[in-house]
Amino acid sequence: MTRPSDRIFGLVVILAALAYIASALQVQASFLSDPVGPKAFPIAVGIVAILCAVTMIARPDAEPEWPALRSTLAIGIAIVVLVIYAYALKPLGFLIPTAVVAAILSYQISPSPKVSVLSGIGLSIGLFVLFRFVLGLSLFGFPRGWF
Amino acid sequence: MADLLANLSLGFGIALSPYTLLLAIIGCFIGTIVGALPGLGPANGVAIMIPITFSMGLDATGALILLTAIYYGAMYGGRISSILLNIPGDEPAMMTTLDGYPMAKAGRAGDALVISGFASFVGAFLATLGLAILAPALSRIAYEFGPAEYFALYLLAFCTLGGIASNNQAKAALASCLGIGIAMIGLDPNSGLPRMTGGNLHLYDGIDFLVAIVGLFAVSEVFFFIESKGKSGAAGIKLRGRVTVPWAEIWTTRWTMIRCSVVGFIAGVLPGAGASLGSFMTYMMEKSIAGEKGKFGTGVAKGIAAPEVGNNAAAGGALVPMLTLGVPGSGTTAVLLAVLVTLNITPGPTLFVERPDVVWSLIASLLIANFVLLAMNVPMVKVFVKVLEVPPAILMPGVTMVSFVGIYSLTGSYFDLLLVVLFGVLGYVLRKLDIPTVPVILGILLGSKMEKQLRDAMVLSDGDWTYLFSSTISSVLIVAAIVGFILPIFLRGRIRKPQRVSD
Amino acid sequence: MSKTLLRALSSAAVLAVTATSAFAVECIAPANPGGGWDFTCRQVGKIMYDIGQVADPVQVTNLAGAGGGLAFSTVVNERNSDPDLMVAASSATTTRLAQNAFGGATADQVRFVGAIGADPGVIVVAADSPYQSLGELVDAIKADPGSVAFAGGSAVGGFDHLKPLQVLKAAGFDDITKVRYIGVDGGADAITQTVGGFTQAMTGDMSEIVGFIPTGDIRVLAVMTDERVPGFEDIPTAKEQGFDVRAVNWRGMYVPKDISDARFQEWAGMLQAVADSAEWQQAMADNGLAPFTLVGDEFQAWVDGVVAETEALSREIGVIQ
C-alpha cells in the first residue's frame, strides 16, 4: 500500500469516531423538552469525521517526511520529560523542575552541555521572577517546607 | 458632531493627566507582554491585574484606564508570537500565524510586525470611533439576534473553513470535527449532565482553548525543533537589513483595512461572535476577494493586515454590548464587566445617559491607549525581532516553560499540563499530515456555542426546523454558509483541471 | 475512582492556598477574581477587619475550578478542622450540592454558617408582552406549556431555571418538564432575548435587571421575596399574588465541618456583626442586594431545607437521576 500515513491516520480517526459515537449513545438526557437532545450533535460530528477519514483513505496526499528512528526517540523522551514535569511542579516547586526540564529540552535541540545547563538555570530563575513578581501569580519556588 | 466633540473633551478632561498617561503606558506594556506570552490571553491578563488595581487603591477612572490599556495591549501583543514563532499569543491572533509566520521565515519579521502593528492601530482606532458615535444605536442589533440567528452565524464560520490553509478540504473538515468533538466534553449546558467526560471531574468544566492552543502550537513546535535539531522555523534566521516602515506595502492594504474594520467591528458588536470570529471572518473574506493571485498563506501584507484589523476592531466592538446592555461579548469583556460592577458602575441601557463621565473617559482612555500602543510598538519592533536572534536551544525551552507556567499558574492543575502535552503530540501528527490546526481551535471555541444555539432554537420552536429560516438575518446567513461551502468545491474543480494538463 | 480523583484535585489546590500564614483568617473565593464569590470574600473580609472582628487583614484566596467543587473538596479533604477558614457561598453552591455536581460531595460535609444578603429572584417580561401579572403568565403556561419560553442566566437545572418551576409548583402545575427554558450568558443576555421577542419571559436576579427598569423595555411581574424590596416598592411579590415562593440568591459563607461548636458560634457572631455594619449596608445598596440575614444553626437548618427541595425538584426534571 502506497502513501500509508493518511490511510493509517484515517483508520485511527474512524476507530476513534466510532468509540466517540458509542460513548455519545450512553449520554444521559434530562426529562425536559429538548428536541435535539445531548446526543445528536456528538453523533453527527462523529459521522462527519468518519466521512472525512474515508475521503482521506480513498485519496491520500503525498507522504510526509517522518523523522528517523533517533529523532522519534528524542521526541519520545521529550514527551516523557514533559509529563514528569506536569506531575513534579506541585511537590517540587517551580525552580528545580523547570531548570531540569528546560536544560533537557535545550540539550535535545542543540547538544551543548554548557548552553543547556546555563539556559536551564537562567530560564527557571528569569521566568520565576517574571511570573511571581511582575505578574503577581501564585507560584512556589521550592518544595513546601524548605523555607 | 458637536455633541461628540463636547463629549470627547469631557472624557479627555477626566482621562488625560500625566498620572493617567503613566498608567496607560504601564498598562500597554504589561498588556503587550501578557498578550505575547502563549498561555496567557487578554482575559487572563485583565483578571490577573484586578487584584493589583485594588491594592494600588486606584479610583474608577484610573482602574479603567489601566485595565483597558491592558486589554488593548494584549490584543496588540498576541500577534508578536504568532509572527515570530508561529505560536499565537492568544486565540484571536491565531489567524495571524497563517501569513505572518511565512513572512518572518522569509527574513521579513520586522516588516510583518510593523504592518500588523499598524493594522492593529487602524482596527482599534476605527472601532473606538464607531463605539463613540454608534454605540447607543448599535445596541439594538443585539435584540435582532436570537438562537436561530447565532446558529446561522456559526454555521457560516464553519462552512467557510474548508479553504483555510490546507489544499485538502476533507482535512480541514476533519480538523474542525476534532475541535467540535472536544468542545462537547464537559457539562452539557442544556441538561446540566456531564458528557464524554468518562466520569473525570477535571473534565466537567470542559477543555480550555488556551490548553489546546498551547499544546497544538507551542509544544508541537518544540517537537519539530527537536526533530530538526534546531534547523527549522524562523528562529536564528538572518534578518534582512534594518527595521523600516514599509509604507508602500501598508498603502496597498488600505481597502483591506477599511473593509476588515467594518466586518471586525460588527463581529465584535454581536455578543456571541467576538474577536476570534472577527479575525477569522476578515481573513477568509480578504482571501476570497484576493483569489488565487492574492497568494494568501505565503506571507503577504494583506494576509497579515486583515486578521489584525479584524481582531482589534472586534475588541472595540465588543465594548458596545458590554457597555450598553451589560452583555459581555467575549471572555475579556466579561472580566471588564465584573470590574465595572465592583467599581459601582452598572453597565446597561442607562449608562450613557446616567454616567457620561465614565463612558467618555473610558472612550478617551481607549484612544489614549491606542496611540500609546502605536508609539510603543513601532520602535519596539526592533526589540521584538531580536527574539529571533536568540538561539533555538534557549528560545524554544523558554517558550515551552512560559506556556506551561502560564497555564499552571492560572488553574493550578497538573491535569491541564498533561492535556497540553497530549495536544502537543496531536499537533505534531496533524501538522506532519498537513491537517490544519486552526480549525481545531475554532471548533473548540465555537463548536459548543453552535450546538447550544441550535438546541435552544429547537426548544423555542418545539422541534420545527423551519424556525431556522424564520428571520431574514438567519436565512441570509444560512444561504451564505451553503454557498460558501459548495462554491469552493466547484471552483477548485474548474481551476485545477487546466493546470493538470499543463503540468 | 472518586477517592484518587479528590486527592488529585485537592492536592492541585494546595498550591493556591499555601501562601497564607497559619494564624490569619482566610477566605476562599471558589472562583476567579471579579465574580460574586470574590466580591463576598473581599467585602466581608475587609469589613471584618475594619470593625475589629479579626486582628489581621483577612487573606482572600481565589481557588477556581469545577464551579466551586475544587474549593469544596479541598476544604473537606485537606482542611476539615481549620478554625480560621471560611469559604464564600451562594445559592449556586447549594444548588450544585443538591444536584451532585461536586463529584459525590454532599452539603453535610461542611457547616453553613450564615447568609448576610441576598439578590432577590425576579420574573420579567418585555414591555409589549400580553402578560400583566404573574397570575396571567402562570395561567398561560397551564393552558399551553409551549406558549411561554423562559430565558435565564444559568444553565438548565440551575437556580434561574428552578425559580419559575417553583412558582408553577406552588400554583399546582405538575407537568414542569414541559416548561421551556434556555440558559444564556447571564441575566442581561436573557433580557436581550426577551426584549427581542425570542423568549416570552426572563428569570433572574434583581441586580441583573435594575439597569433595564428605567428604559421602559421590560415589565417586572414579580419579585420572589416575602416583603417588597426597599427601593422597588412598586414591584409586587410572588407571595402577594398568591404564589407562596421565596427564591433569593443569598450571599454567605460555609466553614469546615470539624471545627468546635464554640468556634461555629463565633463565626456566626462575626457574620452578624458584619451584616449589622453600616459599611455592609452601603455595599449591599451599591450592588443591588436586599437585606437577608440568617446565621448559625438557623441558617444551617434553612440550607438543609433548600437543598432537599432543590434535590426533589431536580430529580423531577431529570437533571439528576
Coordinates of N, CA and C in Angstrom, one line a residue, chain A residues 28-33 89-90 132 138-140 144, chain C residues 11 14-15 18-19 156 161 177 315-318 321:
Chain A
Q28 N -26.6 10.6 29.2 CA -27.9 10.7 29.8 C -28.6 11.9 29.4
A29 N -29.9 11.8 29.2 CA -30.7 13.0 28.8 C -31.6 13.4 30.0
S30 N -32.0 14.6 30.1 CA -32.9 15.0 31.2 C -34.3 14.8 30.7
F31 N -35.3 15.1 31.5 CA -36.7 14.9 31.1 C -37.3 16.1 30.4
L32 N -36.5 17.2 30.3 CA -37.0 18.4 29.9 C -37.2 18.4 28.4
S33 N -38.1 19.3 27.9 CA -38.3 19.3 26.4 C -37.1 19.9 25.8
L89 N 5.7 19.6 39.2 CA 5.7 21.0 39.5 C 5.1 21.3 40.9
K90 N 4.1 20.6 41.3 CA 3.5 20.8 42.6 C 4.4 20.4 43.8
R132 N 6.2 35.5 39.2 CA 5.9 35.7 40.6 C 5.8 37.2 40.9
S138 N 0.5 33.2 41.7 CA 0.9 32.5 42.9 C 1.7 31.2 42.4
L139 N 3.0 31.3 42.6 CA 3.9 30.2 42.2 C 4.8 30.0 43.4
F140 N 5.2 28.7 43.6 CA 6.1 28.5 44.7 C 7.5 28.0 44.2
R144 N 7.5 22.6 49.4 CA 6.9 23.1 50.7 C 7.7 22.6 51.8
Chain C
S11 N -5.0 18.2 46.0 CA -3.5 18.4 46.1 C -3.2 19.5 45.1
V14 N -3.6 22.8 46.6 CA -2.7 23.3 47.7 C -1.8 24.4 47.3
L15 N -1.4 24.4 46.1 CA -0.5 25.4 45.6 C -1.2 26.8 45.8
T18 N -1.4 27.6 50.0 CA -0.3 27.5 50.9 C 0.3 28.9 51.3
A19 N -0.1 29.9 50.6 CA 0.6 31.2 50.8 C 0.2 31.8 52.2
V156 N -29.3 24.9 32.3 CA -30.5 24.2 32.6 C -30.3 23.5 33.9
H161 N -33.4 28.6 36.4 CA -34.3 27.7 35.8 C -35.3 27.2 36.9
T177 N -41.8 19.4 33.4 CA -40.8 19.1 32.4 C -41.2 19.6 31.0
R315 N -34.7 16.2 40.6 CA -34.9 14.8 40.3 C -36.1 14.7 39.4
E316 N -37.1 15.6 39.6 CA -38.3 15.6 38.9 C -38.1 16.0 37.4
I317 N -37.2 17.0 37.2 CA -37.0 17.4 35.8 C -35.8 16.6 35.2
G318 N -35.2 15.7 35.9 CA -34.2 14.8 35.3 C -32.8 15.3 35.2
Q321 N -30.3 11.9 38.2 CA -31.0 10.6 38.0 C -30.5 9.6 38.9

